[in-house]
């Protein structure tokens, strides 16, 4: 189209047929009537994106069988130390019989095949049968973004600089659209810096759709309250009364906006539609909150949970964030989460000093990626590995059904660039968990040369494993059978 | 070889006698003509690189649709047109078409685009509807409610893209989170705007300091009521005044009596007040917000009383710590800071510790009073502006509410609210009333809901004649030039229908530019246009430039930049913004962007650049001489630092900046696999030397060379300006290892100077031949070349940037003819900046399609 700029031409891989049908049945007016019967929670209260419906095993939606299937995408910035070829793929010519430079490589072993663990990846040694390393993957949409910005599309694979112009829906939100109604919160979006950041320097991994980043939360106390104390001490009745009123007002605002829209020029009506969609989404959230107010909140044992932790103690802080995700999963408050552990553009936050606090490194955390001091960057990668392994271990130590929580949780962990020059190709990628969701672990797989496929192929397989039957996600070319049973 | 100056002459000629100048026959639009005339041209000059065998720059011409009227591939046609018009293509080392050949093809494309645009604009005008940017939102709330609150820290950030504006309609998307936050913020704001009827008690605190001699440790010989530079010594006012049991909303007032001591003969001392956490402890969790700056001029025997104020809501409160099971009260600390800076404070790195600065000016504060809320008028004016006094309030409460809503909504919507609109909110009011009870509480919530409607949050254009388009014009003007809602005068002119008159419009634009509110526009526009903010995060190499920033010397933050004081980097951004503001104020020519006979400086900046005779913190125009190596934008510290590595200049960054921000070219990002230059050079003194070599090496790779051959030469002439934006013609000898700066040995200014002279021995090479242009040696010749040959491009670029910002969308081929019109109008009077803005506001693109009727 010649006019201004065409809307993103790549259809977001969002709605399966079934989801669309659900939307059709759920006319907003019908919902509201139901809502008025039910009552709910004050409109501005819950910022968790979308409120789910039933909580825990005790409150499964009718017809919902089986155990919950969960997913976490976790991101670290600045890449990792890969002293191999130009993009972290082994340089075949290199003569290093003792394999020394590999001891601090982010990749646990040199060659594709069964996993063995070097110093950097040692914290994962005990999780050998629960993890896979995937070498040679990346998002084509990230290539043009540059090394300081490609993290924007880590969970979306969007072609921001090309056809799509803006970021697009993230993998967690695709899953949440499909299954989010089954839990109190459709998804949990966390980060260490909070907010959305801006174009090229995202502070969140999650995006609702084109150009709609979802604010990440980064304060442990706030996250805890939103998760487990959402009514802020108010009685449920009081909360419901407030919501009843909010619903009526939203109704009027919606009418008001509708008649305004009709007066506008054709070209401007689309923008107001975007607005109306947002109001309707708030409406739906009000409705969900109302429904959920009939379910008791989970009792949480806060012992050992330090919610006052500060960035000054990165280990405590990161573990607290992981603990909160663990609790949200364990109580089935949500099944889909993202965690932006670090962001590239963090010079104004405490993230900048993490390596100093942790390792005593004299300089910004970011510099470790550039200066390649093998000892520090290796230690830094090892420290990150330790924190992530802590989370995986916690899931694995929690029995669930005939297995453990990790068996039904897919955990993607990685970064959007490999090494010192922040190239935007060949990401460090580790996938953990999901043994009972069809995944097979214990290997390093290599996707280079003729075997190269888009990273989004893995996304397709991950989504399929949590019962989201998509065939395509962003630029994917099919599922990733290598990691499946 | 074709030069740009010839092209300009040629262009001007053709304006006088179109189409006949070179006797070339124009090509009629249409595919037949394309096949007959244009395709052969491509075949002769372009297809080798942009055809089936090669697609340099991602462009292939053999697949282009010759039928321009179809509207297909127009963006690419525009690229072709630009490359041909700017004589950038074909590259110099390839066969060149003559002027006439080039001209017939560009005319053909231009005409085809024109025909298409005419056809298309009748069908689907471009989308300009967008939400308010956060900057516009905060300003609008301030002007609507008369309460100046910091609101945007709770809103998601606007999408930001280097060299683009954050008000671009297509990126400004809305989602439920955003609306949710808007509602929270609106509730917060309404809680401040509408007060409860009973007058609150006023909190007052006062602290006094006597002039006795302080005898505590280092502070010896500093009087107890004195503040040395950046000093917060115990027992002096510099430690701050803690306030407890203060109200959480409302206006506050700080009064104080102050004077100054000037042992060095200075005449002015800037005293800044910040409020929030106590700065007296060494911790990284402090937060403060500036209250204001006063300039002390009176001596100790003639103290003056000063007053500052603001809203308490905007200041961070330090929460009381829990001590033995009891929570201590929250505090707000008022800290006066002596921020005198003559640029010599780093001459000795321990200088900032009293008593090493006995000759430096000290502030004297006898007492400070804090008072809040201010209740002399109660309820305050901002309250009665909404809930005005009227007998209706008692006699006909419903009619009163209607009137309140009607007045408020008409201001919030920037046009008269319709009866239907008002009635709907009357219903909202009725729903809320039973639960919330008082009119104050009910109106707070009702009006908060008004503030989340699309009428308030979006810039839109109405269809047909329902509501006067003149109101839209009033808003377009005020959001362009003030970043806020229209004032009474604009609204009145819109109501009377006079605003669309070009003369009235021109008068209004000049009035608005003279209004202090236009500072917001200039600052917001300039920061984004020139991509300035990045200069604040460039890590400055402290070993190479130990005297540039102030660092914390001891404690857990040792080695980091001193927080909570204005820094030289802040001054540099102010310098650039003030420079643009001054050009607009003077209605000066855009050529001043390249070179000017004045610079905007204050004392710290003047000291940095080596200009004598500037005293005080206020930035003002200062005449400059050639040996200052200043003038124009190109030598601003903000530009040079932001486009350097912090250790070394970076010719590519600077070249990209020059081409994007000044010449208006779009420079392609390098392919992802290329290692960034900064990664391999510039991190240390030794490596900093190899940038030029690296570039040369880079250019030997053909795929790199295609772009770099047109890029690097623009950055090389900047090389004599170092990474902290200072003129530095000498650098260490190539290939030598220089010794690092030794803090102990090279402690003071003399030591530093000696160090610098001992390592910098060799003249910087700064000559390069610019593409399609002459050999340019260093900055003066670069400027001369730009002024001689690129004036037209620079003016067009400024027009495009202003227009893009003004209408909130990216320009495209449809806007070409309007830009041309403004440009030729502007050329007639010598590209005067203020006139340019007037012409932009008068253009049909800015006024909107409605004006064409």
mmCIF file with all atom_site columns, C-alpha atoms in Angstrom, chain B residues 711-793:
data_model
loop_
_atom_site.group_PDB
_atom_site.id
_atom_site.type_symbol
_atom_site.label_atom_id
_atom_site.label_alt_id
_atom_site.label_comp_id
_atom_site.label_asym_id
_atom_site.label_entity_id
_atom_site.label_seq_id
_atom_site.pdbx_PDB_ins_code
_atom_site.Cartn_x
_atom_site.Cartn_y
_atom_site.Cartn_z
_atom_site.occupancy
_atom_site.B_iso_or_equiv
_atom_site.pdbx_formal_charge
_atom_site.auth_seq_id
_atom_site.auth_comp_id
_atom_site.auth_asym_id
_atom_site.auth_atom_id
_atom_site.pdbx_PDB_model_num
ATOM 1  C CA . UNK B 1 711 ? 30.928 7.748  5.246  1.00 0.00 ? 711 UNK B CA 1
ATOM 2  C CA . UNK B 1 712 ? 34.411 7.940  6.759  1.00 0.00 ? 712 UNK B CA 1
ATOM 3  C CA . UNK B 1 713 ? 35.514 11.153 5.037  1.00 0.00 ? 713 UNK B CA 1
ATOM 4  C CA . UNK B 1 714 ? 32.760 13.041 6.837  1.00 0.00 ? 714 UNK B CA 1
ATOM 5  C CA . UNK B 1 715 ? 34.100 11.991 10.228 1.00 0.00 ? 715 UNK B CA 1
ATOM 6  C CA . UNK B 1 716 ? 37.824 12.445 9.712  1.00 0.00 ? 716 UNK B CA 1
ATOM 7  C CA . UNK B 1 717 ? 37.748 16.280 9.798  1.00 0.00 ? 717 UNK B CA 1
ATOM 8  C CA . UNK B 1 718 ? 36.354 16.033 13.369 1.00 0.00 ? 718 UNK B CA 1
ATOM 9  C CA . UNK B 1 719 ? 39.490 14.211 14.538 1.00 0.00 ? 719 UNK B CA 1
ATOM 10 C CA . UNK B 1 720 ? 41.079 17.222 16.196 1.00 0.00 ? 720 UNK B CA 1
ATOM 11 C CA . UNK B 1 721 ? 38.246 17.302 18.724 1.00 0.00 ? 721 UNK B CA 1
ATOM 12 C CA . UNK B 1 722 ? 38.833 14.722 21.395 1.00 0.00 ? 722 UNK B CA 1
ATOM 13 C CA . UNK B 1 723 ? 36.468 12.375 23.202 1.00 0.00 ? 723 UNK B CA 1
ATOM 14 C CA . UNK B 1 724 ? 35.461 15.027 25.746 1.00 0.00 ? 724 UNK B CA 1
ATOM 15 C CA . UNK B 1 725 ? 34.668 17.579 23.070 1.00 0.00 ? 725 UNK B CA 1
ATOM 16 C CA . UNK B 1 726 ? 37.788 19.697 23.402 1.00 0.00 ? 726 UNK B CA 1
ATOM 17 C CA . UNK B 1 727 ? 39.998 20.940 20.618 1.00 0.00 ? 727 UNK B CA 1
ATOM 18 C CA . UNK B 1 728 ? 43.089 18.760 20.787 1.00 0.00 ? 728 UNK B CA 1
ATOM 19 C CA . UNK B 1 729 ? 45.347 19.045 17.758 1.00 0.00 ? 729 UNK B CA 1
ATOM 20 C CA . UNK B 1 730 ? 48.074 16.829 19.199 1.00 0.00 ? 730 UNK B CA 1
ATOM 21 C CA . UNK B 1 731 ? 47.922 13.156 20.091 1.00 0.00 ? 731 UNK B CA 1
ATOM 22 C CA . UNK B 1 732 ? 50.470 10.570 21.193 1.00 0.00 ? 732 UNK B CA 1
ATOM 23 C CA . UNK B 1 733 ? 52.896 9.487  18.519 1.00 0.00 ? 733 UNK B CA 1
ATOM 24 C CA . UNK B 1 734 ? 51.624 6.614  16.502 1.00 0.00 ? 734 UNK B CA 1
ATOM 25 C CA . UNK B 1 735 ? 52.891 3.225  17.530 1.00 0.00 ? 735 UNK B CA 1
ATOM 26 C CA . UNK B 1 736 ? 54.224 4.380  20.887 1.00 0.00 ? 736 UNK B CA 1
ATOM 27 C CA . UNK B 1 737 ? 52.943 3.217  24.216 1.00 0.00 ? 737 UNK B CA 1
ATOM 28 C CA . UNK B 1 738 ? 52.097 6.160  26.405 1.00 0.00 ? 738 UNK B CA 1
ATOM 29 C CA . UNK B 1 739 ? 52.333 6.007  30.147 1.00 0.00 ? 739 UNK B CA 1
ATOM 30 C CA . UNK B 1 740 ? 48.974 6.229  31.875 1.00 0.00 ? 740 UNK B CA 1
ATOM 31 C CA . UNK B 1 741 ? 47.942 9.149  33.988 1.00 0.00 ? 741 UNK B CA 1
ATOM 32 C CA . UNK B 1 742 ? 49.235 8.725  37.516 1.00 0.00 ? 742 UNK B CA 1
ATOM 33 C CA . UNK B 1 743 ? 46.879 10.236 40.020 1.00 0.00 ? 743 UNK B CA 1
ATOM 34 C CA . UNK B 1 744 ? 49.502 10.621 42.705 1.00 0.00 ? 744 UNK B CA 1
ATOM 35 C CA . UNK B 1 745 ? 52.285 11.964 40.555 1.00 0.00 ? 745 UNK B CA 1
ATOM 36 C CA . UNK B 1 746 ? 50.242 14.192 38.294 1.00 0.00 ? 746 UNK B CA 1
ATOM 37 C CA . UNK B 1 747 ? 48.055 15.401 41.092 1.00 0.00 ? 747 UNK B CA 1
ATOM 38 C CA . UNK B 1 748 ? 47.349 19.028 40.260 1.00 0.00 ? 748 UNK B CA 1
ATOM 39 C CA . UNK B 1 749 ? 46.746 21.095 37.160 1.00 0.00 ? 749 UNK B CA 1
ATOM 40 C CA . UNK B 1 750 ? 50.440 21.663 36.528 1.00 0.00 ? 750 UNK B CA 1
ATOM 41 C CA . UNK B 1 751 ? 51.107 17.947 36.775 1.00 0.00 ? 751 UNK B CA 1
ATOM 42 C CA . UNK B 1 752 ? 48.240 17.179 34.481 1.00 0.00 ? 752 UNK B CA 1
ATOM 43 C CA . UNK B 1 753 ? 49.349 19.733 31.906 1.00 0.00 ? 753 UNK B CA 1
ATOM 44 C CA . UNK B 1 754 ? 52.841 18.328 31.974 1.00 0.00 ? 754 UNK B CA 1
ATOM 45 C CA . UNK B 1 755 ? 51.467 14.845 31.554 1.00 0.00 ? 755 UNK B CA 1
ATOM 46 C CA . UNK B 1 756 ? 49.346 15.825 28.583 1.00 0.00 ? 756 UNK B CA 1
ATOM 47 C CA . UNK B 1 757 ? 52.220 17.643 26.929 1.00 0.00 ? 757 UNK B CA 1
ATOM 48 C CA . UNK B 1 758 ? 54.577 14.761 27.502 1.00 0.00 ? 758 UNK B CA 1
ATOM 49 C CA . UNK B 1 759 ? 52.368 12.252 25.731 1.00 0.00 ? 759 UNK B CA 1
ATOM 50 C CA . UNK B 1 760 ? 50.766 14.344 22.992 1.00 0.00 ? 760 UNK B CA 1
ATOM 51 C CA . UNK B 1 761 ? 53.475 14.984 20.462 1.00 0.00 ? 761 UNK B CA 1
ATOM 52 C CA . UNK B 1 762 ? 52.065 14.526 17.043 1.00 0.00 ? 762 UNK B CA 1
ATOM 53 C CA . UNK B 1 763 ? 49.599 16.517 15.004 1.00 0.00 ? 763 UNK B CA 1
ATOM 54 C CA . UNK B 1 764 ? 46.291 14.786 14.356 1.00 0.00 ? 764 UNK B CA 1
ATOM 55 C CA . UNK B 1 765 ? 45.630 13.894 10.744 1.00 0.00 ? 765 UNK B CA 1
ATOM 56 C CA . UNK B 1 766 ? 42.220 15.311 9.911  1.00 0.00 ? 766 UNK B CA 1
ATOM 57 C CA . UNK B 1 767 ? 42.111 15.575 6.160  1.00 0.00 ? 767 UNK B CA 1
ATOM 58 C CA . UNK B 1 768 ? 39.931 13.584 3.856  1.00 0.00 ? 768 UNK B CA 1
ATOM 59 C CA . UNK B 1 769 ? 38.324 14.054 0.506  1.00 0.00 ? 769 UNK B CA 1
ATOM 60 C CA . UNK B 1 770 ? 34.588 14.189 0.917  1.00 0.00 ? 770 UNK B CA 1
ATOM 61 C CA . UNK B 1 771 ? 32.524 12.227 -1.602 1.00 0.00 ? 771 UNK B CA 1
ATOM 62 C CA . UNK B 1 772 ? 31.822 14.228 -4.743 1.00 0.00 ? 772 UNK B CA 1
ATOM 63 C CA . UNK B 1 773 ? 33.648 17.105 -3.116 1.00 0.00 ? 773 UNK B CA 1
ATOM 64 C CA . UNK B 1 774 ? 37.019 18.642 -2.386 1.00 0.00 ? 774 UNK B CA 1
ATOM 65 C CA . UNK B 1 775 ? 39.779 17.635 -0.044 1.00 0.00 ? 775 UNK B CA 1
ATOM 66 C CA . UNK B 1 776 ? 38.896 18.912 3.408  1.00 0.00 ? 776 UNK B CA 1
ATOM 67 C CA . UNK B 1 777 ? 41.486 19.460 6.092  1.00 0.00 ? 777 UNK B CA 1
ATOM 68 C CA . UNK B 1 778 ? 40.035 19.706 9.581  1.00 0.00 ? 778 UNK B CA 1
ATOM 69 C CA . UNK B 1 779 ? 36.966 21.503 10.850 1.00 0.00 ? 779 UNK B CA 1
ATOM 70 C CA . UNK B 1 780 ? 37.210 24.994 9.274  1.00 0.00 ? 780 UNK B CA 1
ATOM 71 C CA . UNK B 1 781 ? 37.465 23.533 5.788  1.00 0.00 ? 781 UNK B CA 1
ATOM 72 C CA . UNK B 1 782 ? 34.672 21.079 6.456  1.00 0.00 ? 782 UNK B CA 1
ATOM 73 C CA . UNK B 1 783 ? 32.446 23.931 7.571  1.00 0.00 ? 783 UNK B CA 1
ATOM 74 C CA . UNK B 1 784 ? 33.414 25.996 4.537  1.00 0.00 ? 784 UNK B CA 1
ATOM 75 C CA . UNK B 1 785 ? 32.561 23.111 2.255  1.00 0.00 ? 785 UNK B CA 1
ATOM 76 C CA . UNK B 1 786 ? 29.202 22.532 3.942  1.00 0.00 ? 786 UNK B CA 1
ATOM 77 C CA . UNK B 1 787 ? 28.303 26.203 3.700  1.00 0.00 ? 787 UNK B CA 1
ATOM 78 C CA . UNK B 1 788 ? 29.378 26.451 0.126  1.00 0.00 ? 788 UNK B CA 1
ATOM 79 C CA . UNK B 1 789 ? 27.892 23.271 -1.248 1.00 0.00 ? 789 UNK B CA 1
ATOM 80 C CA . UNK B 1 790 ? 25.364 21.773 1.138  1.00 0.00 ? 790 UNK B CA 1
ATOM 81 C CA . UNK B 1 791 ? 23.413 24.765 2.443  1.00 0.00 ? 791 UNK B CA 1
ATOM 82 C CA . UNK B 1 792 ? 20.344 23.719 0.530  1.00 0.00 ? 792 UNK B CA 1
ATOM 83 C CA . UNK B 1 793 ? 20.422 20.166 1.914  1.00 0.00 ? 793 UNK B CA 1
#
